[in-house]
PDB file of C-alpha atoms in Angstrom:
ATOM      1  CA  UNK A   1      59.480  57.070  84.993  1.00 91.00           C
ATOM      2  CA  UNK A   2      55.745  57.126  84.632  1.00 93.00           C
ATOM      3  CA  UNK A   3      56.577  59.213  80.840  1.00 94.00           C
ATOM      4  CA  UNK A   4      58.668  55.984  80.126  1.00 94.00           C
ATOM      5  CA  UNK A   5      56.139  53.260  81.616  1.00 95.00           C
ATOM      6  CA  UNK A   6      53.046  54.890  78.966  1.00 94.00           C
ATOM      7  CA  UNK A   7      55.407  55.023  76.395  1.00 94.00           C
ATOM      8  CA  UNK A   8      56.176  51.132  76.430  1.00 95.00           C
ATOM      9  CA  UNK A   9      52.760  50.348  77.149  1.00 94.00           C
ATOM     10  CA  UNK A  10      51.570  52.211  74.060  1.00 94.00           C
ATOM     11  CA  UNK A  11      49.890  54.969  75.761  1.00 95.00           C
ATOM     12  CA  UNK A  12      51.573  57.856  74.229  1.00 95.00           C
ATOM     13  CA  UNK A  13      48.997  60.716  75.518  1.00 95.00           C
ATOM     14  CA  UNK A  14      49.770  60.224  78.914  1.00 96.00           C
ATOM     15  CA  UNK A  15      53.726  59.517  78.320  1.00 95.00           C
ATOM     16  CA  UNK A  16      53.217  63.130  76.856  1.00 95.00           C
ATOM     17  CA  UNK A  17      51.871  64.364  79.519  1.00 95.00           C
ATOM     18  CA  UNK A  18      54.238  63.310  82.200  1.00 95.00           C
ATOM     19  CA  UNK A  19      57.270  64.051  80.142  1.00 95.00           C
ATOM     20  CA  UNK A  20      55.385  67.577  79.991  1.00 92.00           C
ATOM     21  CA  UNK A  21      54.814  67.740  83.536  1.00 91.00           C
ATOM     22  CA  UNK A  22      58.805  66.542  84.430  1.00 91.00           C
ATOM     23  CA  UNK A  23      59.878  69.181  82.253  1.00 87.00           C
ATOM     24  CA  UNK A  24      58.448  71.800  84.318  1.00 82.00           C
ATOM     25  CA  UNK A  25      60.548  70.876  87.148  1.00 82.00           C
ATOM     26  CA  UNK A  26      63.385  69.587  85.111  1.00 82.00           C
ATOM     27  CA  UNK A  27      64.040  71.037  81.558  1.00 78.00           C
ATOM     28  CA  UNK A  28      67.616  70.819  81.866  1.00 78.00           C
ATOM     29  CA  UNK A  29      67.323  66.866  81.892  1.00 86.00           C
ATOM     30  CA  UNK A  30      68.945  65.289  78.770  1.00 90.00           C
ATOM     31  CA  UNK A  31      67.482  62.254  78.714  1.00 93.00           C
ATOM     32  CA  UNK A  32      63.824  63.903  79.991  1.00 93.00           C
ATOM     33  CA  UNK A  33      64.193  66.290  76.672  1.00 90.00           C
ATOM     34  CA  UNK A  34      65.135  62.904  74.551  1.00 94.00           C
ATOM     35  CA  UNK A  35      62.655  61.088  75.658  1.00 94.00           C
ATOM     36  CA  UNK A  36      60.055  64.128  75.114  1.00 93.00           C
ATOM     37  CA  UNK A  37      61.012  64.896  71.759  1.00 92.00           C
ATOM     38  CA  UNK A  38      60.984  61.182  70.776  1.00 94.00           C
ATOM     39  CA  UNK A  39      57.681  61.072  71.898  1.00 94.00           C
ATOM     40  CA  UNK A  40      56.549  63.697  70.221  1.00 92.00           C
ATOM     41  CA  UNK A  41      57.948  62.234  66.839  1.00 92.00           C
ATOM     42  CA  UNK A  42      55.090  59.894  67.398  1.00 93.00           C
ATOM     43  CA  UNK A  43      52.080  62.078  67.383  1.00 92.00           C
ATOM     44  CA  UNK A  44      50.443  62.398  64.332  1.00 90.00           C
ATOM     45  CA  UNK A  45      49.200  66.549  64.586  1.00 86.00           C
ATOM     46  CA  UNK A  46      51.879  68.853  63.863  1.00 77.00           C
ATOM     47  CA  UNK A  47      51.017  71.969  65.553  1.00 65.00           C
ATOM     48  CA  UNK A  48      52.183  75.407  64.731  1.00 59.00           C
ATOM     49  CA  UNK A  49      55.415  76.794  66.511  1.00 55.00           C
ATOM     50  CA  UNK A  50      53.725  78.653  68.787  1.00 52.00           C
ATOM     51  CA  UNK A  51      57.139  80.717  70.372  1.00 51.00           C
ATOM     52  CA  UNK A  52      58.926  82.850  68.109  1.00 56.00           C
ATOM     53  CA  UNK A  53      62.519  81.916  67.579  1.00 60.00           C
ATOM     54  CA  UNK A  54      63.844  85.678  68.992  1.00 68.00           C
ATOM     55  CA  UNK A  55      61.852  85.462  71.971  1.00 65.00           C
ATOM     56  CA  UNK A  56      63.678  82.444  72.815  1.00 68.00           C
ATOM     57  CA  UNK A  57      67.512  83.711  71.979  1.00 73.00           C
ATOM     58  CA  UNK A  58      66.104  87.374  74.154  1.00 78.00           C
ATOM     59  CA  UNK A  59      64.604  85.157  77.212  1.00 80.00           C
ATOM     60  CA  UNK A  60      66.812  81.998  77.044  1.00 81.00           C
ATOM     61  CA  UNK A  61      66.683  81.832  80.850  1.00 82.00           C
ATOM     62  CA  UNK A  62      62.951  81.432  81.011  1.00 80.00           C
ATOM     63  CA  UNK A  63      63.660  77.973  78.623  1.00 75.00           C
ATOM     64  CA  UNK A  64      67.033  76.761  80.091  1.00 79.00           C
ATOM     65  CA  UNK A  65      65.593  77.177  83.574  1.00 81.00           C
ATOM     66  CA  UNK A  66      63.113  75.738  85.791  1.00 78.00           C
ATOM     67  CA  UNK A  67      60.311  77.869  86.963  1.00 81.00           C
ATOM     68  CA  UNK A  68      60.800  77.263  90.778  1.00 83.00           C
ATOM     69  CA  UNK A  69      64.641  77.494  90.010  1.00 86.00           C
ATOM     70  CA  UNK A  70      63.678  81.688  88.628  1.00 90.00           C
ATOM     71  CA  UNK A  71      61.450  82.131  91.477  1.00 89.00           C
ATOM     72  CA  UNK A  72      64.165  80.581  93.943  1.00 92.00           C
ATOM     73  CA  UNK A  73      67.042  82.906  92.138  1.00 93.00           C
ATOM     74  CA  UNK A  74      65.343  86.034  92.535  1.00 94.00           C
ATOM     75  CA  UNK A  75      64.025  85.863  95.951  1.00 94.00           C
ATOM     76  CA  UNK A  76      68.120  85.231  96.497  1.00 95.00           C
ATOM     77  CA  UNK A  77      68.752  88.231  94.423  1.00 94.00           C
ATOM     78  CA  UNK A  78      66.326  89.792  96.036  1.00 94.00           C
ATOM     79  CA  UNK A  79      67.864  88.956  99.973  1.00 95.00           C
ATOM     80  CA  UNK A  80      71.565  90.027  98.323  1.00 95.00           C
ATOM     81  CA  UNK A  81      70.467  93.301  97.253  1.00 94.00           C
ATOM     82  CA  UNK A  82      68.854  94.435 100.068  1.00 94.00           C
ATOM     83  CA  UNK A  83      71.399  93.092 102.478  1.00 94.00           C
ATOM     84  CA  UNK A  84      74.071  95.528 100.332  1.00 93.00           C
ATOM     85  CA  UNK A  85      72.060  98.449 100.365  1.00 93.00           C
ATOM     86  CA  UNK A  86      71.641  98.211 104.218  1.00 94.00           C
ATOM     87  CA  UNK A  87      75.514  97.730 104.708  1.00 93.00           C
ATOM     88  CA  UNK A  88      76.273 100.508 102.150  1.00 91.00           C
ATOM     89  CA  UNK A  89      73.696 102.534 104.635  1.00 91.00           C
ATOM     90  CA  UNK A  90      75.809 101.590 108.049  1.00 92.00           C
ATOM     91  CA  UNK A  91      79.517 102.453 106.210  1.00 92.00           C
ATOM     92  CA  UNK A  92      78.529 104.599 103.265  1.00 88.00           C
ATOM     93  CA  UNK A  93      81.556 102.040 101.551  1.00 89.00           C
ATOM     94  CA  UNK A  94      80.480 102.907  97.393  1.00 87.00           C
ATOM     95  CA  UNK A  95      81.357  99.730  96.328  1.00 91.00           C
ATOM     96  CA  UNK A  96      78.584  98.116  98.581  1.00 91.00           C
ATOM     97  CA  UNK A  97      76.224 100.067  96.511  1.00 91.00           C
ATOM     98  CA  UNK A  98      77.482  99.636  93.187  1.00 92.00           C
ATOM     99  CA  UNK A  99      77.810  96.053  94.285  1.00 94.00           C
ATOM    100  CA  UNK A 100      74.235  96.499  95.001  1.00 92.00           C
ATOM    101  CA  UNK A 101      73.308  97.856  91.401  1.00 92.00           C
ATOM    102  CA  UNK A 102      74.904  95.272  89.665  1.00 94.00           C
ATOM    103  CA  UNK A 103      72.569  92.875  91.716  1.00 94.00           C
ATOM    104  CA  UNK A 104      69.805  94.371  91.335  1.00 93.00           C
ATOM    105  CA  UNK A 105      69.532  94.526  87.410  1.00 93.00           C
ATOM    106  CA  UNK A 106      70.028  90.809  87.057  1.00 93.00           C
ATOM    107  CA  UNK A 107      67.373  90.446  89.839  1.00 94.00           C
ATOM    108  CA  UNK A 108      64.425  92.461  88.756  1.00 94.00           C
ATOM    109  CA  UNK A 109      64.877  91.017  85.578  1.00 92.00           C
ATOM    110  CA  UNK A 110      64.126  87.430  87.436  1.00 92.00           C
ATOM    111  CA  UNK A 111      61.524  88.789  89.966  1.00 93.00           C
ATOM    112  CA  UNK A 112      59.703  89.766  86.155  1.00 92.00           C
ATOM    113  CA  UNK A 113      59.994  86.712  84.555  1.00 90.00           C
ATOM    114  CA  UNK A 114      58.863  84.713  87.621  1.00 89.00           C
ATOM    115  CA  UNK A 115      55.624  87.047  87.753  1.00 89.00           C
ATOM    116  CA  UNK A 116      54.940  86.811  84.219  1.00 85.00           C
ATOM    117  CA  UNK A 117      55.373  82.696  84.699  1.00 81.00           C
ATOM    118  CA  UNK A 118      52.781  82.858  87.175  1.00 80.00           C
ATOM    119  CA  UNK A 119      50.894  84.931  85.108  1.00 79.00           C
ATOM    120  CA  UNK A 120      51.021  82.802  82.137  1.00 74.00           C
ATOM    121  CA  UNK A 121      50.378  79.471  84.711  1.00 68.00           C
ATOM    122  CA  UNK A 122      47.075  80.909  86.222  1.00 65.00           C
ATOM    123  CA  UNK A 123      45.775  82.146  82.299  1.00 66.00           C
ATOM    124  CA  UNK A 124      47.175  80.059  79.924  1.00 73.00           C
ATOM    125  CA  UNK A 125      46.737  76.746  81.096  1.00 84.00           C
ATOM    126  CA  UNK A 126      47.977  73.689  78.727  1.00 89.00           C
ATOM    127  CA  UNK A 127      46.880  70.368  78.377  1.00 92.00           C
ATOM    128  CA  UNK A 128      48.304  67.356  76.359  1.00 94.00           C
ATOM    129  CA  UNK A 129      45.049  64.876  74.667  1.00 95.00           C
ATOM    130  CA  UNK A 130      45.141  61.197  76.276  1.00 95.00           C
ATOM    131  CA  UNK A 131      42.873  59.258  73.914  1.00 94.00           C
ATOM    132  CA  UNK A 132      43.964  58.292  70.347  1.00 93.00           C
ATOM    133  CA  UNK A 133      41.574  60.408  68.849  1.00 93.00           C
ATOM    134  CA  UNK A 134      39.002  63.007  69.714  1.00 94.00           C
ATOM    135  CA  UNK A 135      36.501  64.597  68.344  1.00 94.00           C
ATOM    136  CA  UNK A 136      37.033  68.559  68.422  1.00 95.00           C
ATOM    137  CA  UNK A 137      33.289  69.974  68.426  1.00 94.00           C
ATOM    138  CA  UNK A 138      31.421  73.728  68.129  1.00 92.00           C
ATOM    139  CA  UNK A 139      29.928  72.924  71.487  1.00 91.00           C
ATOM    140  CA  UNK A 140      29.309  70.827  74.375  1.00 89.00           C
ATOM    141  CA  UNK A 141      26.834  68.072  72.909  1.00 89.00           C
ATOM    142  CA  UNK A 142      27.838  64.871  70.868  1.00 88.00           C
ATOM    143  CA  UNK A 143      25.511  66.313  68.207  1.00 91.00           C
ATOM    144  CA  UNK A 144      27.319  69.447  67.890  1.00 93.00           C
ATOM    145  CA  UNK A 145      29.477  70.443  64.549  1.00 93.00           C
ATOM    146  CA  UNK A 146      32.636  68.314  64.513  1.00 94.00           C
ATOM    147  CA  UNK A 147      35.556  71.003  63.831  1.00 94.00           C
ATOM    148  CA  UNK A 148      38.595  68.991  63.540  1.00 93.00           C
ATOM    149  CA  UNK A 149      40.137  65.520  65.416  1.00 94.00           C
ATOM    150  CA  UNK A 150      43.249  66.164  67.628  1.00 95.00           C
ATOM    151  CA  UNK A 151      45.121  62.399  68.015  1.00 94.00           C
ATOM    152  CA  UNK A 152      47.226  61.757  71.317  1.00 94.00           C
ATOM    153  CA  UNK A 153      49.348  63.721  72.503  1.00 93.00           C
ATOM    154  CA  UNK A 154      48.584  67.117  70.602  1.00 93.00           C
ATOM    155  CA  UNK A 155      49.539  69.844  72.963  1.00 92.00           C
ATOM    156  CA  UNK A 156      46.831  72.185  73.334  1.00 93.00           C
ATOM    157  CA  UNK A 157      45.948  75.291  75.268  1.00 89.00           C
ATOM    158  CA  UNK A 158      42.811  75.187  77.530  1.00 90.00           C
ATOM    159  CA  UNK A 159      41.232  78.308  76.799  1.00 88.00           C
ATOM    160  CA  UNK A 160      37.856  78.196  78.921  1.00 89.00           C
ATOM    161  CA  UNK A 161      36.488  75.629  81.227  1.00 88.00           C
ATOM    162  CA  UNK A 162      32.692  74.715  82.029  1.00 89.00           C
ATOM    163  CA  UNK A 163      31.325  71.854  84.415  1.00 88.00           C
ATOM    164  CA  UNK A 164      32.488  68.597  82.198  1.00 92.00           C
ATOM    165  CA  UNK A 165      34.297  70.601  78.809  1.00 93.00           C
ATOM    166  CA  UNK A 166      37.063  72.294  78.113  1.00 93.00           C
ATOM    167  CA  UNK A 167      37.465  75.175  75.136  1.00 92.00           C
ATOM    168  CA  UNK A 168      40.385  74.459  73.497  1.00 93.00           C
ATOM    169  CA  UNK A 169      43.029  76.223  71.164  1.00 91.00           C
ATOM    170  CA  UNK A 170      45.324  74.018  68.858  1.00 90.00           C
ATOM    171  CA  UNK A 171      46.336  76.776  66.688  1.00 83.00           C
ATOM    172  CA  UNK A 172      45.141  80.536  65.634  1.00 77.00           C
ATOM    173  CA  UNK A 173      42.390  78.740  63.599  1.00 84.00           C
ATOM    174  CA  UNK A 174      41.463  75.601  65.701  1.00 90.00           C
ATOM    175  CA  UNK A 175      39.029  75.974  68.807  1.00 93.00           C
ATOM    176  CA  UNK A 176      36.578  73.851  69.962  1.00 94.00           C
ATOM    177  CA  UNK A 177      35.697  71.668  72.698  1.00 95.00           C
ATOM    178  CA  UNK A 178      36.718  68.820  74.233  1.00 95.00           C
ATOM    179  CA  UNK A 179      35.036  66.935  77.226  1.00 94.00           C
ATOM    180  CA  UNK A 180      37.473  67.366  80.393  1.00 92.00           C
ATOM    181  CA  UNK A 181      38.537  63.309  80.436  1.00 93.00           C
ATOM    182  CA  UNK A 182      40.312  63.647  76.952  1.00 94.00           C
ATOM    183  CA  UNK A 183      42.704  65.863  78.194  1.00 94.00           C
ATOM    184  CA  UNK A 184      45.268  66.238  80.909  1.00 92.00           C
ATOM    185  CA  UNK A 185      46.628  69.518  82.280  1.00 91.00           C
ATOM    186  CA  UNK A 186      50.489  69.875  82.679  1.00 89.00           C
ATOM    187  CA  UNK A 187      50.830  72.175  85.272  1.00 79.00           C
ATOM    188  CA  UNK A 188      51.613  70.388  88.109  1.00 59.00           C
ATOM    189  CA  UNK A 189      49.511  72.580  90.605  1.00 59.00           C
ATOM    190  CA  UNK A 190      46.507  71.629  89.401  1.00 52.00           C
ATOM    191  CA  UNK A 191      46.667  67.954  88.265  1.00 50.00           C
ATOM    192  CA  UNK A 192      43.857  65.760  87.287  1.00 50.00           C
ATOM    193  CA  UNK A 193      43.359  61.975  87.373  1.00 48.00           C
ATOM    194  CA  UNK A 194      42.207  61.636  84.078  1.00 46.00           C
ATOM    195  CA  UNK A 195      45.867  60.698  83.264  1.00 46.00           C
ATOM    196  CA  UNK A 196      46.123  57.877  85.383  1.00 48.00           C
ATOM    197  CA  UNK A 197      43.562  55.917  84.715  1.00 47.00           C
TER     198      UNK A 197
END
């Protein structure tokens, strides 16, 4: 709802950035992923595809599933398994315990992906840019070398972070910083109010 109420009032940065955000919790939402991918028509920077088409068609769970529904799903997994192995233990029945293997692969398979999504939520933070247009520079000062202009809502990936900036990749060949206010950062742990404002 807040995605849809930017979008009519013309403030497609943060529309971006709360369809972003909504996604997290919900990419299975057809008319969250419409509305996404309509905004994103609008932008004017056309990034690179940063995920490689096999990655998606080996990991399609980690893309057709919510990160708190893989966490949720494993620790279930996890509960199943164990409970099997400790009833195979009291009646030594075999198909407890090859009812327990069959879990079991499935599961550590989700207890990996949900580490490496926590991983990649602690180190590779993303952000979406709010104002039309900013200026990407070699450094923290107005005066330093302009690099390249991102437009609203470019996805980018916060790289480093000092007091007021953030370092900023857009693609293999575009870094630079950004002051903090420009952009907002999806994950939902760790939201700012630059969006809102």
């Amino acid at each position: 709802n807040l995605g849809n109420a930017c979008l009519k009032a013309d403030r497609l940065g943060p529309a971006i950035l709360w369809y972003e955000r909504a996604a997290r919790l919900r990419p299975n939402d057809p008319d969250l992923r419409f509305n996404l991918d309509y905004a994103r028509s609008l932008t004017r920077d056309r990034p690179e595809e940063g995920t490689i088409p096999l990655a998606r068609i080996l990991f399609f769970w980690n893309y057709h599933l919510s990160r708190p529904t893989i966490a949720m799903t494993a620790l279930a997994g996890n509960l199943i398994c164990w409970t099997l192995l400790i009833a195979w233990r009291l009646t030594r029945r075999r198909g407890l315990f090859r009812t327990a293997v069959l879990v079991a692969a499935p599961t550590l398979v989700l207890i990996l992906t949900a580490t490496y999504n926590l991983y990649e939520d602690g180190h590779r933070r993303q952000a979406v840019i709010l104002p039309g247009a900013v200026s990407v520079r070699s450094g923290h000062q107005p005066t330093d070398t302009e690099l390249f202009v991102l437009h609203a809502g470019a996805k980018v990936r916060v790289v480093k972070t000092s007091k007021k900036h953030y370092q900023i990749r857009y693609s293999a060949d575009k870094i630079g910083w950004i002051e903090q206010e420009a952009a907002g950062l999806i994950d939902f742990r760790i939201w700012d109010d630059a969006s809102v404002k």
